[in-house]
Coordinates of C-alpha atoms in Angstrom, one line a residue:
M448 CA -31.0 -6.4 -2.9
E449 CA -29.8 -9.5 -4.7
L450 CA -26.5 -11.2 -3.8
R451 CA -24.8 -13.3 -6.4
I452 CA -21.6 -15.3 -6.3
A453 CA -19.5 -15.2 -9.4
E454 CA -17.0 -17.8 -10.6
P455 CA -14.4 -19.2 -9.9
G456 CA -15.8 -20.2 -6.5
V457 CA -13.2 -22.5 -4.9
I458 CA -9.5 -22.1 -5.9
P459 CA -7.4 -25.3 -5.6
V460 CA -4.3 -25.0 -3.4
D461 CA -2.7 -28.4 -4.1
G462 CA 1.1 -28.2 -4.2
A463 CA 1.0 -24.7 -2.9
G464 CA 3.4 -25.4 0.0
Q465 CA 3.1 -25.6 3.8
D466 CA 2.8 -22.0 4.7
L467 CA -0.6 -20.7 3.4
A468 CA -1.1 -18.0 6.0
W469 CA -1.6 -14.7 4.1
D470 CA 0.2 -11.5 4.7
D471 CA -0.6 -8.0 3.5
S472 CA 1.8 -8.0 0.6
E473 CA 0.3 -11.2 -0.8
L474 CA -3.2 -9.9 -0.4
H475 CA -2.2 -6.7 -2.2
N476 CA -0.8 -8.7 -5.1
A477 CA -3.9 -10.9 -5.3
M478 CA -6.1 -7.8 -5.4
T479 CA -4.1 -6.2 -8.2
Q480 CA -4.1 -9.5 -10.2
Q481 CA -7.8 -10.1 -9.9
F482 CA -9.0 -6.6 -10.4
A483 CA -7.9 -6.6 -14.0
S484 CA -11.4 -7.9 -14.8
F485 CA -13.1 -5.2 -12.8
G486 CA -11.7 -2.2 -14.6
D487 CA -11.3 1.3 -13.0
Q488 CA -14.9 2.1 -12.7
A489 CA -17.7 2.3 -10.1
A490 CA -19.9 -0.8 -9.9
W491 CA -21.8 -2.9 -7.4
R492 CA -19.1 -5.5 -7.2
V493 CA -16.9 -6.7 -4.4
W494 CA -14.0 -9.2 -4.7
L495 CA -14.1 -11.1 -1.4
L496 CA -11.2 -13.5 -0.7
V497 CA -12.0 -16.2 1.9
A498 CA -8.7 -17.6 3.2
S499 CA -7.8 -19.7 6.2
K500 CA -5.8 -17.2 8.2
H501 CA -3.7 -14.0 8.2
V502 CA -0.2 -13.9 9.7
G503 CA -1.5 -11.2 12.1
G504 CA -4.4 -13.3 13.4
F505 CA -7.1 -10.9 12.0
R506 CA -10.6 -11.9 11.2
G507 CA -11.0 -9.6 8.2
I508 CA -9.3 -6.9 6.1
M509 CA -10.6 -4.3 3.7
F510 CA -7.5 -4.0 1.5
D511 CA -8.6 -2.1 -1.5
Y512 CA -7.8 1.2 0.2
N513 CA -5.0 2.9 -1.7
D514 CA -5.9 3.8 -5.3
A515 CA -8.4 5.8 -7.3
C516 CA -11.1 3.1 -7.3
Q517 CA -11.3 1.9 -3.6
R518 CA -13.6 -0.3 -1.6
Q519 CA -13.7 -3.1 -4.2
G520 CA -11.8 -5.8 -2.3
A521 CA -11.9 -7.5 1.1
A522 CA -10.7 -10.6 2.8
V523 CA -12.1 -12.8 5.6
F524 CA -10.0 -15.4 7.4
H525 CA -12.1 -18.5 8.2
D526 CA -9.9 -20.1 10.9
A527 CA -10.6 -17.1 13.2
I528 CA -14.4 -17.6 13.0
K529 CA -15.0 -21.2 12.1
G530 CA -17.3 -23.4 14.0
E531 CA -20.8 -24.9 14.0
S532 CA -22.2 -23.5 17.2
P533 CA -24.7 -20.7 17.1
Q534 CA -22.1 -18.4 18.7
A535 CA -19.6 -19.2 15.9
Q536 CA -22.1 -18.8 13.2
R537 CA -23.3 -15.4 14.4
A538 CA -19.6 -14.4 14.5
Q539 CA -19.1 -15.5 10.9
L540 CA -22.2 -13.5 9.8
R541 CA -21.0 -10.4 11.7
T542 CA -17.5 -10.6 10.1
Y543 CA -18.8 -10.9 6.6
V544 CA -21.3 -8.1 7.0
H545 CA -18.7 -5.9 8.8
E546 CA -16.2 -6.2 5.9
L547 CA -18.9 -5.6 3.3
G548 CA -20.1 -2.6 5.3
H549 CA -16.6 -1.1 4.7
A550 CA -17.0 -1.7 1.0
F551 CA -20.3 0.3 1.2
N552 CA -18.2 3.1 2.8
L553 CA -19.2 2.7 6.4
L554 CA -16.5 3.5 9.0
H555 CA -16.1 1.8 12.4
S556 CA -18.6 3.1 14.9
W557 CA -16.0 5.0 16.9
Q558 CA -14.4 6.7 13.8
K559 CA -17.4 8.4 12.2
N560 CA -16.2 11.8 13.3
L561 CA -13.2 11.3 10.9
S562 CA -15.5 11.0 7.8
R563 CA -16.2 13.9 5.5
P564 CA -18.4 15.6 6.4
P565 CA -17.9 14.5 10.0
Q566 CA -20.7 12.4 11.5
P567 CA -21.8 12.5 15.1
L568 CA -20.5 9.6 17.3
G569 CA -23.0 7.4 19.1
P570 CA -23.1 6.7 22.8
H571 CA -19.8 6.2 24.7
G572 CA -17.8 7.7 21.9
G573 CA -19.3 5.3 19.4
F574 CA -18.7 2.1 21.4
G575 CA -22.4 2.2 22.4
D576 CA -23.6 1.6 18.9
L577 CA -25.6 -1.6 18.3
S578 CA -24.2 -1.9 14.8
W579 CA -22.5 -4.4 12.5
M580 CA -19.7 -1.8 12.4
N581 CA -18.9 -1.9 16.1
Y582 CA -16.5 -4.4 17.8
V583 CA -18.6 -6.6 20.0
Q584 CA -15.9 -6.9 22.7
N585 CA -15.7 -3.1 23.0
Y586 CA -19.5 -2.5 23.4
Q587 CA -20.4 -0.1 26.2
P588 CA -21.8 -0.8 28.6
G589 CA -21.5 -4.5 29.3
G590 CA -19.1 -5.8 26.6
E591 CA -19.7 -8.7 24.3
R592 CA -22.5 -10.4 26.3
A593 CA -24.6 -7.2 26.5
Y594 CA -24.0 -6.5 22.8
W595 CA -25.4 -9.9 21.6
Q596 CA -28.3 -9.7 24.1
A597 CA -29.4 -6.4 22.6
F598 CA -28.2 -6.5 19.0
P599 CA -31.1 -6.3 16.5
F600 CA -28.9 -7.6 13.6
Q601 CA -29.1 -4.4 11.6
F602 CA -27.2 -1.2 10.9
T603 CA -27.9 1.9 13.0
D604 CA -30.4 4.5 11.6
P605 CA -27.7 6.9 10.4
E606 CA -25.9 4.0 8.7
L607 CA -29.2 3.0 7.0
V608 CA -29.7 6.5 5.8
H609 CA -26.2 6.4 4.2
L610 CA -26.9 3.0 2.5
R611 CA -30.4 3.9 1.3
H612 CA -30.1 7.6 0.5
G613 CA -26.4 8.5 0.3
F614 CA -25.1 9.9 -3.0
F615 CA -24.4 7.2 -5.5
R616 CA -20.6 7.7 -5.6
D617 CA -20.4 7.8 -1.8
V618 CA -21.8 4.3 -1.5
V619 CA -21.0 2.3 -4.7
M620 CA -17.8 0.4 -4.8
G621 CA -14.9 1.9 -6.8
A622 CA -16.2 5.5 -6.6
N623 CA -15.4 8.0 -3.8
A624 CA -12.6 7.1 -1.5
F625 CA -13.2 5.4 1.9
G626 CA -14.5 8.0 4.4
T627 CA -15.6 10.1 1.4
G628 CA -12.1 11.4 0.8
A629 CA -11.6 12.7 4.3
A630 CA -7.9 13.5 3.9
E631 CA -7.8 16.8 5.7
I632 CA -8.8 17.1 9.4
D633 CA -8.4 19.5 12.3
P634 CA -5.4 18.7 14.6
F635 CA -6.3 16.6 17.6
E636 CA -6.9 18.7 20.6
Q637 CA -6.5 17.8 24.3
P638 CA -9.9 17.1 25.9
V639 CA -11.2 19.7 28.3
S640 CA -11.2 17.1 31.1
D641 CA -9.3 13.8 30.9
Q642 CA -10.3 11.2 33.5
S643 CA -8.8 8.2 31.7
G644 CA -5.7 8.0 33.9
L645 CA -3.6 7.3 30.8
L646 CA -0.9 9.3 29.1
L647 CA 0.1 9.0 25.4
E648 CA 3.4 10.2 24.0
V649 CA 4.7 10.3 20.4
R650 CA 8.5 10.4 19.9
A651 CA 10.8 10.5 17.0
K652 CA 14.6 10.8 16.3
D653 CA 16.1 14.2 15.9
F654 CA 15.9 14.4 12.1
F655 CA 15.3 12.3 9.0
E656 CA 17.1 12.6 5.7
Y657 CA 15.2 13.5 2.6
G658 CA 13.5 10.3 1.4
E659 CA 14.2 8.4 4.6
P660 CA 11.3 6.2 5.9
V661 CA 9.7 8.1 8.9
V662 CA 9.2 6.1 12.1
V663 CA 7.6 7.3 15.3
E664 CA 7.4 5.6 18.7
L665 CA 4.1 5.6 20.6
K666 CA 4.2 5.2 24.4
L667 CA 1.1 4.7 26.5
S668 CA 1.5 4.9 30.3
Y669 CA -0.7 5.3 33.4
A670 CA -0.9 8.5 35.4
G671 CA -1.7 8.0 39.0
E672 CA -3.6 4.8 39.7
P673 CA -3.0 1.6 37.7
R674 CA -5.2 1.2 34.7
T675 CA -6.5 -1.6 32.5
T676 CA -7.0 -1.0 28.8
H677 CA -6.7 -2.8 25.4
G678 CA -3.3 -3.3 23.7
H679 CA -4.2 -2.0 20.2
L680 CA -1.7 0.9 20.2
H681 CA -0.4 0.5 16.7
P682 CA -2.3 2.8 14.2
D683 CA -2.8 0.0 11.7
T684 CA -5.6 -1.3 13.9
E685 CA -7.2 2.1 14.0
F686 CA -7.8 2.4 17.8
T687 CA -4.9 4.9 17.5
Q688 CA -4.9 7.7 15.0
V689 CA -2.0 9.8 14.0
S690 CA -2.4 13.4 12.6
I691 CA 0.4 15.1 10.7
T692 CA 0.6 18.9 10.4
Q693 CA 2.7 19.6 7.3
P694 CA 5.1 22.6 6.8
S695 CA 2.3 24.3 4.8
G696 CA 0.0 24.1 7.9
R697 CA -2.3 21.5 6.4
T698 CA -3.2 18.6 8.7
V699 CA -3.8 15.2 7.4
L700 CA -4.6 11.8 9.0
Y701 CA -2.2 8.9 8.6
R702 CA -4.3 6.2 7.0
P703 CA -2.7 2.7 6.6
M704 CA -2.7 0.9 3.3
M705 CA -5.0 -1.8 4.7
R706 CA -7.6 -1.7 7.4
H707 CA -7.1 -4.5 9.9
C708 CA -10.2 -5.5 11.8
V709 CA -9.3 -6.9 15.2
D710 CA -12.2 -8.7 16.9
D711 CA -10.0 -9.5 19.8
S712 CA -8.9 -7.0 22.4
P713 CA -6.6 -8.6 25.0
E714 CA -6.5 -6.5 28.2
I715 CA -3.3 -4.8 29.3
R716 CA -2.8 -3.7 32.8
L717 CA -0.5 -0.8 33.4
D718 CA 1.0 -0.6 36.9
S719 CA 4.3 -0.3 38.7
G720 CA 5.4 -3.7 37.3
N721 CA 4.4 -2.8 33.7
P722 CA 4.3 1.0 33.6
A723 CA 4.0 1.5 29.9
M724 CA 3.5 -0.2 26.5
Y725 CA 5.2 0.8 23.3
R726 CA 4.6 0.6 19.6
S727 CA 6.8 1.9 16.8
A728 CA 5.3 2.4 13.4
Y729 CA 6.3 3.4 9.9
I730 CA 4.0 6.3 9.1
G731 CA 5.8 7.7 6.1
H732 CA 3.4 6.3 3.6
G733 CA -0.3 5.2 3.6
R734 CA -3.5 5.4 1.8
D735 CA -3.0 9.0 0.7
G736 CA 0.6 8.4 -0.5
H737 CA 3.8 9.8 1.1
Y738 CA 3.2 12.1 4.1
F739 CA 6.7 13.6 4.4
Q740 CA 7.6 14.4 0.8
Q741 CA 9.0 17.9 1.5
P742 CA 11.9 19.0 3.7
G743 CA 10.8 21.0 6.7
D744 CA 9.2 20.7 10.2
Y745 CA 6.2 18.5 10.8
Q746 CA 4.0 18.3 13.9
V747 CA 2.8 14.8 14.7
R748 CA 0.1 14.0 17.3
G749 CA -1.4 10.7 18.4
Q750 CA -4.9 9.9 19.7
Y751 CA -5.6 6.7 21.5
I752 CA -9.2 5.5 22.0
G753 CA -9.3 3.6 25.3
A754 CA -11.4 0.6 26.2
D755 CA -14.0 2.9 27.9
G756 CA -14.2 5.2 24.9
S757 CA -11.9 7.9 26.3
R758 CA -9.8 9.7 23.8
I759 CA -6.2 10.3 25.0
V760 CA -4.3 12.9 22.9
S761 CA -0.5 13.3 22.9
A762 CA 1.4 16.5 22.9
P763 CA 2.8 17.4 19.4
C764 CA 6.0 15.7 18.3
L765 CA 8.5 17.5 16.0
V766 CA 9.5 15.5 12.9
R767 CA 12.2 17.3 11.0
V768 CA 13.1 16.3 7.4
R769 CA 16.4 17.8 6.3
H770 CA 17.1 19.2 2.9
P771 CA 19.3 17.1 0.6
I772 CA 22.9 18.3 0.7
T773 CA 24.3 16.8 -2.5
A774 CA 22.9 15.9 -5.9
T775 CA 23.3 12.3 -4.9
D776 CA 21.2 12.9 -1.8
A777 CA 18.5 14.4 -3.9
R778 CA 18.5 11.6 -6.5
V779 CA 18.4 8.9 -3.8
G780 CA 15.6 10.7 -2.0
E781 CA 13.6 10.9 -5.2
L782 CA 14.1 7.1 -5.8
M783 CA 12.8 6.4 -2.3
L784 CA 9.7 8.6 -2.5
G785 CA 7.9 7.1 -5.5
E786 CA 4.4 5.9 -4.9
E787 CA 5.2 2.2 -5.6
Q788 CA 8.3 2.5 -3.3
G789 CA 6.1 3.7 -0.5
K790 CA 3.8 0.7 -0.9
L791 CA 6.9 -1.6 -0.9
F792 CA 8.0 0.0 2.4
S793 CA 4.5 -0.4 3.9
L794 CA 4.3 -4.1 2.7
L795 CA 8.0 -4.9 3.5
G796 CA 8.5 -6.0 -0.2
S797 CA 6.4 -7.7 -2.8
D798 CA 6.6 -9.7 -6.0
S799 CA 3.6 -8.0 -7.4
P800 CA 3.9 -6.9 -11.1
A801 CA 1.9 -3.8 -10.2
L802 CA 4.9 -2.7 -8.1
R803 CA 7.6 -3.5 -10.7
S804 CA 8.7 0.1 -11.1
G805 CA 9.1 0.5 -7.4
N806 CA 11.3 -2.6 -7.2
E807 CA 13.4 -1.3 -10.0
A808 CA 13.9 2.0 -8.3
L809 CA 15.0 0.2 -5.1
E810 CA 17.4 -1.9 -7.2
E811 CA 18.8 1.2 -8.7
V812 CA 19.5 2.6 -5.2
I813 CA 21.3 -0.6 -4.3
E814 CA 23.3 -1.0 -7.5
R815 CA 24.2 2.7 -8.2
Y816 CA 24.2 4.2 -4.8
G817 CA 24.9 1.2 -2.6
E818 CA 27.2 3.3 -0.3
H819 CA 24.6 5.9 0.4
P820 CA 23.1 5.7 4.0
L821 CA 19.5 5.3 2.7
A822 CA 20.5 2.2 0.6
V823 CA 20.2 0.2 3.8
Y824 CA 16.4 0.5 3.7
A825 CA 16.3 -0.7 0.0
R826 CA 18.4 -3.7 1.0
M827 CA 16.2 -4.5 3.9
V828 CA 13.0 -4.5 1.9
K829 CA 14.6 -6.6 -0.9
G830 CA 16.1 -9.0 1.6
L831 CA 13.0 -9.5 3.7
N832 CA 10.9 -10.2 0.6
A833 CA 13.4 -12.6 -0.7
E834 CA 13.7 -14.5 2.6
R835 CA 10.0 -15.6 2.5
E836 CA 8.0 -17.6 0.1
F837 CA 5.4 -15.5 -1.9
K838 CA 1.9 -16.7 -2.8
D839 CA 0.7 -15.4 -6.1
L840 CA -3.0 -15.8 -6.9
G841 CA -2.7 -15.0 -10.6
A842 CA -5.0 -14.0 -13.4
D843 CA -5.3 -17.7 -14.3
K844 CA -7.2 -18.2 -10.9
K845 CA -4.5 -20.6 -9.7
L846 CA -2.3 -20.2 -6.6
H847 CA 1.4 -20.2 -7.3
V848 CA 4.1 -20.1 -4.6
R849 CA 7.6 -18.6 -5.2
P850 CA 10.0 -20.3 -2.8
P851 CA 12.4 -18.3 -0.7
D852 CA 15.5 -16.9 -2.4
T853 CA 18.0 -17.7 0.4
G854 CA 21.0 -16.4 -1.4
E855 CA 19.5 -13.1 -2.2
S856 CA 18.1 -12.7 1.4
I857 CA 21.5 -13.5 3.0
E858 CA 23.3 -11.1 0.8
Q859 CA 20.9 -8.1 1.4
L860 CA 20.1 -8.7 5.0
G861 CA 23.8 -9.5 5.8
A862 CA 24.7 -6.1 4.5
V863 CA 22.0 -4.5 6.7
A864 CA 23.3 -6.3 9.7
R865 CA 26.9 -5.4 9.0
Q866 CA 26.1 -1.7 8.5
A867 CA 23.9 -1.7 11.6
T868 CA 22.6 1.9 11.0
V869 CA 18.9 1.1 11.3
D870 CA 17.2 1.3 14.6
N871 CA 17.9 -1.4 17.2
I872 CA 14.5 -3.2 17.0
T873 CA 14.5 -3.2 13.2
L874 CA 18.0 -4.6 13.3
N875 CA 16.7 -7.3 15.7
M876 CA 14.1 -8.3 13.2
V877 CA 16.6 -8.3 10.3
M878 CA 19.0 -10.5 12.3
R879 CA 16.3 -13.0 13.1
R880 CA 15.2 -13.2 9.5
L881 CA 18.9 -13.5 8.5
A882 CA 19.3 -16.3 11.0
R883 CA 16.3 -18.1 9.5
G884 CA 17.7 -17.8 6.0
R885 CA 21.1 -19.1 7.1
G886 CA 19.3 -21.9 9.0
E887 CA 17.5 -22.9 5.8
E888 CA 20.8 -22.8 3.9
G889 CA 22.4 -24.9 6.6
R890 CA 19.7 -27.5 6.6
S891 CA 19.9 -27.8 2.8
R892 CA 23.6 -28.6 3.2
S893 CA 24.1 -30.4 6.5
G894 CA 20.7 -31.0 8.2
P895 CA 19.2 -29.5 11.4
R896 CA 22.5 -29.3 13.3
G897 CA 24.0 -27.0 10.7
A898 CA 20.8 -24.9 10.8
G899 CA 21.1 -24.3 14.5
R900 CA 24.8 -23.4 14.2
H901 CA 24.0 -20.7 11.7
G902 CA 21.2 -19.3 13.9
V903 CA 23.4 -18.9 17.0
D904 CA 26.1 -17.1 14.9
V905 CA 23.9 -14.1 14.1
R906 CA 21.3 -13.7 16.8
G907 CA 23.4 -13.0 19.9
E908 CA 22.5 -12.6 23.5
G909 CA 20.4 -9.4 23.1
D910 CA 18.3 -10.9 20.4
Q911 CA 17.6 -14.1 22.4
R912 CA 16.6 -12.0 25.4
H913 CA 14.2 -9.9 23.3
R914 CA 12.6 -13.0 21.8
A915 CA 12.4 -14.9 25.1
G916 CA 10.5 -12.0 26.7
A917 CA 8.0 -11.7 23.9
D918 CA 7.5 -15.5 23.7
Q919 CA 6.9 -15.7 27.4
A920 CA 4.3 -12.9 27.3
A921 CA 2.5 -14.3 24.3
G922 CA 2.5 -18.0 25.3
G923 CA 5.3 -18.8 22.9
A924 CA 3.9 -17.0 19.9
D925 CA 6.4 -16.0 17.2
Q926 CA 7.2 -12.3 16.8
E927 CA 7.6 -12.2 13.1
G928 CA 4.0 -11.2 12.3
A929 CA 4.2 -8.2 14.6
Q930 CA 7.5 -7.1 13.2
R931 CA 5.9 -7.1 9.7
R932 CA 3.0 -5.1 11.1
D933 CA 5.2 -2.7 13.0
V934 CA 7.4 -2.3 9.9
M935 CA 10.4 -0.2 11.1
R936 CA 10.4 0.6 14.8
G937 CA 12.0 3.8 16.3
R938 CA 14.9 3.7 18.6
P939 CA 14.4 5.0 22.2
S940 CA 16.9 7.3 23.7
A941 CA 19.6 5.9 26.0
S942 CA 17.5 6.9 29.1
Q943 CA 14.4 5.4 27.6
R944 CA 16.1 2.2 26.9
S945 CA 17.4 1.9 30.5
T946 CA 13.9 2.3 31.9
T947 CA 11.6 0.7 29.4
S948 CA 13.4 -2.2 27.8
T949 CA 11.6 -4.8 29.9
S950 CA 8.1 -3.4 29.0
E951 CA 9.1 -3.2 25.4
V952 CA 10.2 -6.8 25.0
S953 CA 7.5 -8.3 27.2
D954 CA 4.4 -6.6 25.7
S955 CA 2.2 -9.4 24.4
N956 CA 0.4 -7.2 22.0
S957 CA 3.5 -6.7 19.9
T958 CA 3.4 -10.4 19.1
V959 CA 1.4 -12.0 16.3
T960 CA 1.6 -15.7 15.4
W961 CA 3.0 -16.9 12.1
S962 CA 1.3 -20.1 11.1
S963 CA 0.3 -22.2 8.1
G964 CA -3.2 -22.4 6.6
S965 CA -5.0 -22.9 3.3
V966 CA -7.3 -20.9 1.0
S967 CA -10.9 -21.9 1.3
T968 CA -12.6 -20.0 -1.5
S969 CA -12.2 -16.9 -3.6
S970 CA -15.2 -15.4 -5.1
V971 CA -16.7 -12.2 -6.4
V972 CA -19.9 -11.1 -4.7

């Protein structure tokens, strides 16, 4: 095998601004811009972006995961693995090989049963594999130290069989979908005997309107004795899977647009002082498109893979999508359910030319149907995208940065805050971003004092309490990255809010740091 690096090599970032941490929307845009030279065809080529950091703190992402020619693009974030020590250098090598392994259509060690055809899991539910595709901190038995002591720096025998003898289109980049197109699965079933001591619940509101973004809440609690486990409960990190049984009886797996590789698993102890942890996730759209396109009753199950390899399965959760009542309901629902619109909801907005039609559809919802209840979601996506700067790695191989559009963000997010019909935690995120936008507007007019004045006006006591709890648990880390990752959180019932609000706001794993960085290199391998 010969490995060659193509031009341009290093991309200059002079004048690109202070915030150079990348988010999923910017990575998606960079991919669509650069892949024009690839063409929609299978080839032994990978576009590998090496950037300083991701807003979510991840080491790597395989983000070419949502079109007809997948597995052609990945990103590695150098700040998470940099260093000159032998330990740092082996971590760098493992991260690069791990992401390239995804490009060759290799799943994580604990997910091989989800491929098509299903593959057998290794020891300890896959966590016992000495493979590039396992997470070192989850290795069983013995964790990271035992992994590195025994790791032979090679793939497992079944993985080598796939790489050396698999069908061409199952291995080459840009051919068969990731996981060999494993879109249909059997519903998750409860294990015969569950000794994990953990309980997983999936909850949703009573009904969703046709075209409304579908959000579920995941709750993990202990049953009996206190338990310690990892905090990766959100399905975007793929320690939790969500299956969706559609009205037709077909069951599919929710697959996020991008695969976030988390080489850090902070331990969470569930006990009487912290009885449960919560995540809420937008699961309406993913790699396979929209999952709730038709009115009817859906059954949603979750499966959480514990730190010891245990698989905890939830009871089914009913998600009901109502039929449109009026012609306007039907038209707005259709405007919300386009493929590009689904990507914009998953990414919380984008400037990408590849999503222009989706943005135009959301603009039509705002301009022509602004009084419709679902217009609030279009306003939220447009406002959140306008509030931030947007990095554009264009076809000219130069990095351009669009500054925030404060006026547009205040107009759209202000309307969302006034309407206050989205769930309470999404509203919390909107108000913080609105405060930040008004703060920037105030600083441009009257300096820092004006900025603080605007912030207090919109945040309120509840928002400050939520932010304080999360900051304390995360050592002062900013919540915004988690809110982008958790997209649109579901609202607990009144009884749930009275018993779980402390755990919800103090869970450190719902916090991801937003910070600045710089692009190191961008190259085609």
